[in-house]
PDB file of C-alpha atoms in Angstrom:
ATOM      1  CA  MET P   1      -1.861  -1.611 -14.919  1.00 42.00           C
ATOM      2  CA  SER P   2      -3.089   1.756 -16.145  1.00 39.00           C
ATOM      3  CA  THR P   3      -6.331   3.407 -16.988  1.00 43.00           C
ATOM      4  CA  ALA P   4      -6.822   5.900 -19.752  1.00 41.00           C
ATOM      5  CA  SER P   5      -8.361   9.294 -19.192  1.00 39.00           C
ATOM      6  CA  ILE P   6      -8.901  12.277 -21.448  1.00 41.00           C
ATOM      7  CA  ASP P   7      -7.022  15.445 -20.591  1.00 43.00           C
ATOM      8  CA  THR P   8      -8.296  18.979 -21.249  1.00 44.00           C
ATOM      9  CA  ALA P   9      -6.781  18.954 -24.752  1.00 48.00           C
ATOM     10  CA  GLY P  10      -8.776  15.818 -25.597  1.00 49.00           C
ATOM     11  CA  THR P  11      -5.691  13.586 -25.593  1.00 44.00           C
ATOM     12  CA  ALA P  12      -5.857  10.176 -23.975  1.00 42.00           C
ATOM     13  CA  THR P  13      -3.403   9.897 -21.094  1.00 44.00           C
ATOM     14  CA  ALA P  14      -2.534   6.784 -19.102  1.00 48.00           C
ATOM     15  CA  ARG P  15      -2.633   6.885 -15.325  1.00 51.00           C
ATOM     16  CA  PRO P  16      -1.041   4.200 -13.194  1.00 55.00           C
ATOM     17  CA  THR P  17      -3.448   2.332 -10.967  1.00 83.00           C
ATOM     18  CA  LEU P  18      -2.856   0.216  -7.921  1.00 91.00           C
ATOM     19  CA  HIS P  19      -2.346  -3.496  -8.378  1.00 93.00           C
ATOM     20  CA  LEU P  20      -2.443  -5.920  -5.466  1.00 95.00           C
ATOM     21  CA  VAL P  21       0.705  -8.013  -5.981  1.00 95.00           C
ATOM     22  CA  ARG P  22       0.120 -10.307  -3.017  1.00 96.00           C
ATOM     23  CA  TRP P  23      -1.456 -10.474   0.399  1.00 97.00           C
ATOM     24  CA  THR P  24      -1.396 -12.708   3.421  1.00 97.00           C
ATOM     25  CA  VAL P  25      -3.395 -12.802   6.612  1.00 97.00           C
ATOM     26  CA  THR P  26      -3.317 -14.856   9.789  1.00 96.00           C
ATOM     27  CA  SER P  27      -6.291 -15.080  12.074  1.00 95.00           C
ATOM     28  CA  GLY P  28      -7.557 -17.194  14.925  1.00 93.00           C
ATOM     29  CA  SER P  29     -10.049 -17.341  17.757  1.00 91.00           C
ATOM     30  CA  ASN P  30      -7.836 -16.014  20.547  1.00 90.00           C
ATOM     31  CA  VAL P  31      -5.336 -13.904  18.623  1.00 92.00           C
ATOM     32  CA  GLN P  32      -5.303 -10.567  16.887  1.00 95.00           C
ATOM     33  CA  SER P  33      -5.484 -10.947  13.088  1.00 97.00           C
ATOM     34  CA  ARG P  34      -2.399  -9.798  11.165  1.00 97.00           C
ATOM     35  CA  GLY P  35      -2.309  -8.862   7.486  1.00 97.00           C
ATOM     36  CA  ALA P  36       0.433  -7.932   5.045  1.00 97.00           C
ATOM     37  CA  VAL P  37       0.219  -6.609   1.478  1.00 97.00           C
ATOM     38  CA  VAL P  38       2.416  -5.668  -1.447  1.00 96.00           C
ATOM     39  CA  ILE P  39       0.896  -3.098  -3.798  1.00 95.00           C
ATOM     40  CA  ALA P  40       2.381  -1.853  -7.068  1.00 92.00           C
ATOM     41  CA  SER P  41       1.663   0.978  -9.484  1.00 87.00           C
ATOM     42  CA  GLY P  42       3.867   1.427 -12.521  1.00 82.00           C
ATOM     43  CA  ASP P  43       7.483   1.244 -11.323  1.00 82.00           C
ATOM     44  CA  HIS P  44       6.537   1.831  -7.687  1.00 86.00           C
ATOM     45  CA  GLN P  45       5.877  -0.720  -4.984  1.00 91.00           C
ATOM     46  CA  TRP P  46       4.606  -0.298  -1.435  1.00 92.00           C
ATOM     47  CA  GLU P  47       4.441  -2.815   1.410  1.00 95.00           C
ATOM     48  CA  GLY P  48       2.496  -2.684   4.631  1.00 96.00           C
ATOM     49  CA  SER P  49       1.436  -4.840   7.553  1.00 97.00           C
ATOM     50  CA  ALA P  50      -1.003  -4.295  10.384  1.00 97.00           C
ATOM     51  CA  GLU P  51      -3.214  -5.939  12.962  1.00 97.00           C
ATOM     52  CA  GLY P  52      -6.989  -5.798  13.112  1.00 96.00           C
ATOM     53  CA  ASN P  53      -9.965  -7.294  14.905  1.00 95.00           C
ATOM     54  CA  GLY P  54     -10.451  -9.733  12.004  1.00 96.00           C
ATOM     55  CA  PRO P  55      -8.774 -10.702   8.731  1.00 97.00           C
ATOM     56  CA  VAL P  56     -10.507  -8.047   6.618  1.00 97.00           C
ATOM     57  CA  ALA P  57      -9.752  -5.269   9.110  1.00 97.00           C
ATOM     58  CA  ALA P  58      -6.110  -6.384   9.294  1.00 97.00           C
ATOM     59  CA  LEU P  59      -5.755  -6.350   5.495  1.00 98.00           C
ATOM     60  CA  TYR P  60      -7.491  -2.974   5.119  1.00 98.00           C
ATOM     61  CA  ARG P  61      -5.147  -1.501   7.739  1.00 97.00           C
ATOM     62  CA  ALA P  62      -2.155  -3.080   5.969  1.00 97.00           C
ATOM     63  CA  VAL P  63      -3.269  -1.449   2.690  1.00 97.00           C
ATOM     64  CA  ASP P  64      -3.632   1.871   4.528  1.00 96.00           C
ATOM     65  CA  ALA P  65      -0.132   1.483   6.018  1.00 96.00           C
ATOM     66  CA  ALA P  66       1.356   0.669   2.615  1.00 95.00           C
ATOM     67  CA  LEU P  67      -0.314   3.643   0.920  1.00 93.00           C
ATOM     68  CA  ALA P  68       0.062   6.217   3.712  1.00 91.00           C
ATOM     69  CA  ASP P  69       2.514   8.263   1.588  1.00 85.00           C
ATOM     70  CA  VAL P  70       0.241   8.100  -1.468  1.00 86.00           C
ATOM     71  CA  LEU P  71      -2.964   9.123   0.304  1.00 88.00           C
ATOM     72  CA  ALA P  72      -1.513  11.240   3.137  1.00 85.00           C
ATOM     73  CA  GLY P  73      -3.611   9.255   5.608  1.00 88.00           C
ATOM     74  CA  SER P  74      -6.135   6.425   5.768  1.00 92.00           C
ATOM     75  CA  PRO P  75      -9.310   6.467   3.676  1.00 95.00           C
ATOM     76  CA  ARG P  76     -12.573   6.445   5.609  1.00 95.00           C
ATOM     77  CA  LEU P  77     -14.596   3.264   5.149  1.00 96.00           C
ATOM     78  CA  ILE P  78     -18.208   4.384   4.609  1.00 96.00           C
ATOM     79  CA  ALA P  79     -19.779   1.011   3.725  1.00 97.00           C
ATOM     80  CA  TYR P  80     -18.768  -2.645   3.498  1.00 97.00           C
ATOM     81  CA  ASP P  81     -21.277  -5.203   2.247  1.00 97.00           C
ATOM     82  CA  VAL P  82     -20.948  -8.926   1.473  1.00 96.00           C
ATOM     83  CA  HIS P  83     -23.476 -11.039  -0.445  1.00 94.00           C
ATOM     84  CA  ALA P  84     -23.381 -14.632  -1.627  1.00 93.00           C
ATOM     85  CA  VAL P  85     -23.998 -14.757  -5.388  1.00 91.00           C
ATOM     86  CA  THR P  86     -25.753 -18.159  -5.240  1.00 88.00           C
ATOM     87  CA  GLU P  87     -27.233 -20.451  -2.601  1.00 88.00           C
ATOM     88  CA  SER P  88     -24.217 -22.681  -2.086  1.00 85.00           C
ATOM     89  CA  PRO P  89     -21.343 -22.945   0.391  1.00 83.00           C
ATOM     90  CA  ASP P  90     -19.018 -22.662  -2.630  1.00 84.00           C
ATOM     91  CA  SER P  91     -20.727 -19.512  -3.874  1.00 89.00           C
ATOM     92  CA  GLU P  92     -18.779 -16.470  -4.939  1.00 93.00           C
ATOM     93  CA  ALA P  93     -18.891 -13.544  -2.559  1.00 94.00           C
ATOM     94  CA  LEU P  94     -19.833 -10.159  -3.952  1.00 97.00           C
ATOM     95  CA  VAL P  95     -18.188  -7.488  -1.796  1.00 97.00           C
ATOM     96  CA  THR P  96     -19.090  -3.820  -2.177  1.00 98.00           C
ATOM     97  CA  VAL P  97     -16.935  -1.131  -0.578  1.00 97.00           C
ATOM     98  CA  LYS P  98     -17.560   2.598  -0.362  1.00 98.00           C
ATOM     99  CA  ILE P  99     -14.816   4.934   0.864  1.00 96.00           C
ATOM    100  CA  ALA P 100     -14.152   8.624   1.358  1.00 93.00           C
ATOM    101  CA  PRO P 101     -10.749  10.318   1.182  1.00 92.00           C
ATOM    102  CA  PRO P 102      -8.634  10.507   4.330  1.00 90.00           C
ATOM    103  CA  ALA P 103      -9.765  13.108   6.851  1.00 87.00           C
ATOM    104  CA  THR P 104      -6.237  14.543   6.573  1.00 85.00           C
ATOM    105  CA  ALA P 105      -6.564  15.192   2.809  1.00 84.00           C
ATOM    106  CA  GLY P 106      -6.458  18.864   2.049  1.00 79.00           C
ATOM    107  CA  GLY P 107      -8.402  21.081  -0.312  1.00 82.00           C
ATOM    108  CA  GLY P 108     -10.446  19.443  -3.044  1.00 80.00           C
ATOM    109  CA  ARG P 109      -8.905  16.071  -2.276  1.00 80.00           C
ATOM    110  CA  ALA P 110     -10.892  15.910   0.960  1.00 80.00           C
ATOM    111  CA  SER P 111     -14.263  15.377  -0.725  1.00 86.00           C
ATOM    112  CA  GLY P 112     -15.954  12.628  -2.686  1.00 90.00           C
ATOM    113  CA  ARG P 113     -17.260   9.098  -2.267  1.00 94.00           C
ATOM    114  CA  PHE P 114     -15.802   6.173  -4.189  1.00 95.00           C
ATOM    115  CA  ARG P 115     -17.427   2.762  -4.634  1.00 97.00           C
ATOM    116  CA  ALA P 116     -16.182  -0.544  -6.003  1.00 97.00           C
ATOM    117  CA  GLU P 117     -17.093  -4.203  -5.898  1.00 97.00           C
ATOM    118  CA  ALA P 118     -15.301  -7.490  -6.410  1.00 96.00           C
ATOM    119  CA  ARG P 119     -16.285 -11.151  -6.707  1.00 96.00           C
ATOM    120  CA  ASN P 120     -14.310 -14.102  -5.511  1.00 95.00           C
ATOM    121  CA  GLU P 121     -14.978 -17.504  -3.933  1.00 94.00           C
ATOM    122  CA  ASN P 122     -12.740 -16.312  -1.092  1.00 94.00           C
ATOM    123  CA  ILE P 123     -14.544 -13.594   0.895  1.00 95.00           C
ATOM    124  CA  ILE P 124     -11.273 -12.165   2.184  1.00 96.00           C
ATOM    125  CA  ALA P 125      -9.812 -11.936  -1.345  1.00 96.00           C
ATOM    126  CA  ALA P 126     -12.991 -10.275  -2.632  1.00 97.00           C
ATOM    127  CA  SER P 127     -12.838  -7.825   0.284  1.00 97.00           C
ATOM    128  CA  VAL P 128      -9.275  -6.676  -0.306  1.00 97.00           C
ATOM    129  CA  GLU P 129      -9.792  -6.561  -4.110  1.00 97.00           C
ATOM    130  CA  ALA P 130     -12.887  -4.357  -3.660  1.00 97.00           C
ATOM    131  CA  TYR P 131     -10.924  -2.041  -1.325  1.00 97.00           C
ATOM    132  CA  ILE P 132      -8.082  -1.689  -3.836  1.00 96.00           C
ATOM    133  CA  ASP P 133     -10.611  -1.033  -6.626  1.00 96.00           C
ATOM    134  CA  ALA P 134     -12.280   1.686  -4.516  1.00 96.00           C
ATOM    135  CA  LEU P 135      -8.852   3.269  -3.941  1.00 94.00           C
ATOM    136  CA  ASN P 136      -8.249   3.167  -7.700  1.00 92.00           C
ATOM    137  CA  GLU P 137     -11.546   5.019  -8.193  1.00 93.00           C
ATOM    138  CA  LEU P 138     -10.350   7.658  -5.732  1.00 90.00           C
ATOM    139  CA  LEU P 139      -6.965   7.964  -7.459  1.00 88.00           C
ATOM    140  CA  ARG P 140      -8.638   8.292 -10.895  1.00 88.00           C
ATOM    141  CA  ASP P 141     -10.311  11.470  -9.667  1.00 86.00           C
ATOM    142  CA  GLU P 142      -8.571  14.502 -11.202  1.00 83.00           C
ATOM    143  CA  ARG P 143      -7.906  15.949  -7.743  1.00 80.00           C
ATOM    144  CA  TRP P 144      -5.658  12.960  -6.983  1.00 80.00           C
ATOM    145  CA  ALA P 145      -3.704  13.066 -10.268  1.00 78.00           C
ATOM    146  CA  GLY P 146      -0.021  12.250  -9.726  1.00 71.00           C
ATOM    147  CA  ALA P 147      -0.406  10.979  -6.142  1.00 71.00           C
ATOM    148  CA  THR P 148       1.132   7.537  -6.789  1.00 70.00           C
ATOM    149  CA  GLU P 149       3.977   8.992  -8.840  1.00 70.00           C
ATOM    150  CA  ALA P 150       4.779  11.669  -6.244  1.00 66.00           C
ATOM    151  CA  ALA P 151       4.790   9.138  -3.400  1.00 63.00           C
ATOM    152  CA  GLY P 152       6.967   6.742  -5.413  1.00 59.00           C
ATOM    153  CA  ASN P 153       9.455   9.497  -6.196  1.00 50.00           C
ATOM    154  CA  ARG P 154       9.471  10.596  -2.543  1.00 49.00           C
ATOM    155  CA  ARG P 155      10.133   7.017  -1.436  1.00 49.00           C
ATOM    156  CA  ARG P 156      12.999   6.644  -3.953  1.00 47.00           C
ATOM    157  CA  ALA P 157      14.505   9.924  -2.715  1.00 44.00           C
ATOM    158  CA  GLU P 158      14.221   8.746   0.902  1.00 49.00           C
ATOM    159  CA  THR P 159      15.849   5.424  -0.003  1.00 52.00           C
ATOM    160  CA  ALA P 160      18.702   7.195  -1.809  1.00 52.00           C
ATOM    161  CA  ALA P 161      19.169   9.553   1.148  1.00 55.00           C
ATOM    162  CA  ALA P 162      19.230   6.607   3.583  1.00 54.00           C
ATOM    163  CA  ALA P 163      21.857   4.851   1.430  1.00 56.00           C
ATOM    164  CA  ALA P 164      23.971   8.022   1.412  1.00 62.00           C
ATOM    165  CA  ARG P 165      23.722   8.292   5.227  1.00 63.00           C
ATOM    166  CA  ARG P 166      24.785   4.638   5.634  1.00 61.00           C
ATOM    167  CA  ALA P 167      27.755   5.180   3.308  1.00 63.00           C
ATOM    168  CA  ALA P 168      28.793   8.292   5.264  1.00 65.00           C
ATOM    169  CA  ARG P 169      28.594   6.413   8.607  1.00 63.00           C
ATOM    170  CA  LYS P 170      30.631   3.534   7.160  1.00 61.00           C
ATOM    171  CA  ALA P 171      33.256   5.930   5.786  1.00 62.00           C
ATOM    172  CA  LYS P 172      33.500   7.678   9.178  1.00 60.00           C
ATOM    173  CA  LEU P 173      33.991   4.337  10.937  1.00 57.00           C
ATOM    174  CA  ASP P 174      36.541   3.207   8.352  1.00 57.00           C
ATOM    175  CA  GLU P 175      38.667   6.369   8.561  1.00 58.00           C
ATOM    176  CA  GLY P 176      39.042   6.007  12.336  1.00 53.00           C
ATOM    177  CA  SER P 177      40.192   2.420  12.161  1.00 54.00           C
ATOM    178  CA  ALA P 178      43.673   1.730  10.895  1.00 56.00           C
ATOM    179  CA  GLU P 179      44.843  -1.797  10.168  1.00 58.00           C
ATOM    180  CA  PRO P 180      46.262  -3.124  13.486  1.00 56.00           C
ATOM    181  CA  ASP P 181      49.947  -4.056  13.575  1.00 57.00           C
ATOM    182  CA  PRO P 182      50.176  -7.514  15.175  1.00 53.00           C
ATOM    183  CA  THR P 183      53.853  -7.003  16.083  1.00 54.00           C
ATOM    184  CA  ALA P 184      53.379  -3.635  17.804  1.00 54.00           C
ATOM    185  CA  TRP P 185      52.950  -5.145  21.253  1.00 50.00           C
ATOM    186  CA  PHE P 186      56.496  -6.634  20.972  1.00 49.00           C
ATOM    187  CA  GLU P 187      58.002  -3.160  20.872  1.00 56.00           C
ATOM    188  CA  PRO P 188      59.018  -1.497  24.148  1.00 54.00           C
TER     189      PRO P 188
END
């Protein structure tokens, strides 16, 4: 999923946006809630899991964990509001979220307020969708241009480096181990 923006030359440019691929949450009366998410943007994918004092908190923390490299920290939740759209137990929930950039964001990236809302019959789904939409608003800001791409490239580089380290360790182990000779113990 991408959004179009106009650059300084007046040309429309596409920017990748975050897409919630899937989420799961477990919650109960005497247990800590646990959430997990998979988020994608263009060719990049991030996964995160976390615990929270309820299902929404657990999912928001999981999103923050997944996107820590993109945002260089966790966004600050300024407001969270839930309303029933109609007077029915089956009513859609309208969730509004307002966030600020992470406190660790530097320079111009440290300022701004970003708001989004989502509707869904499932309050938890509406909550996580609104949070992702608010993050997309933040990432559409010119000051955040290239953040998802840079984090995705950094992650690919880290993955390639980890694969190279594993190959080097395997090669080191392999060079020290010769094929044993099963008849050698017969020799005096």
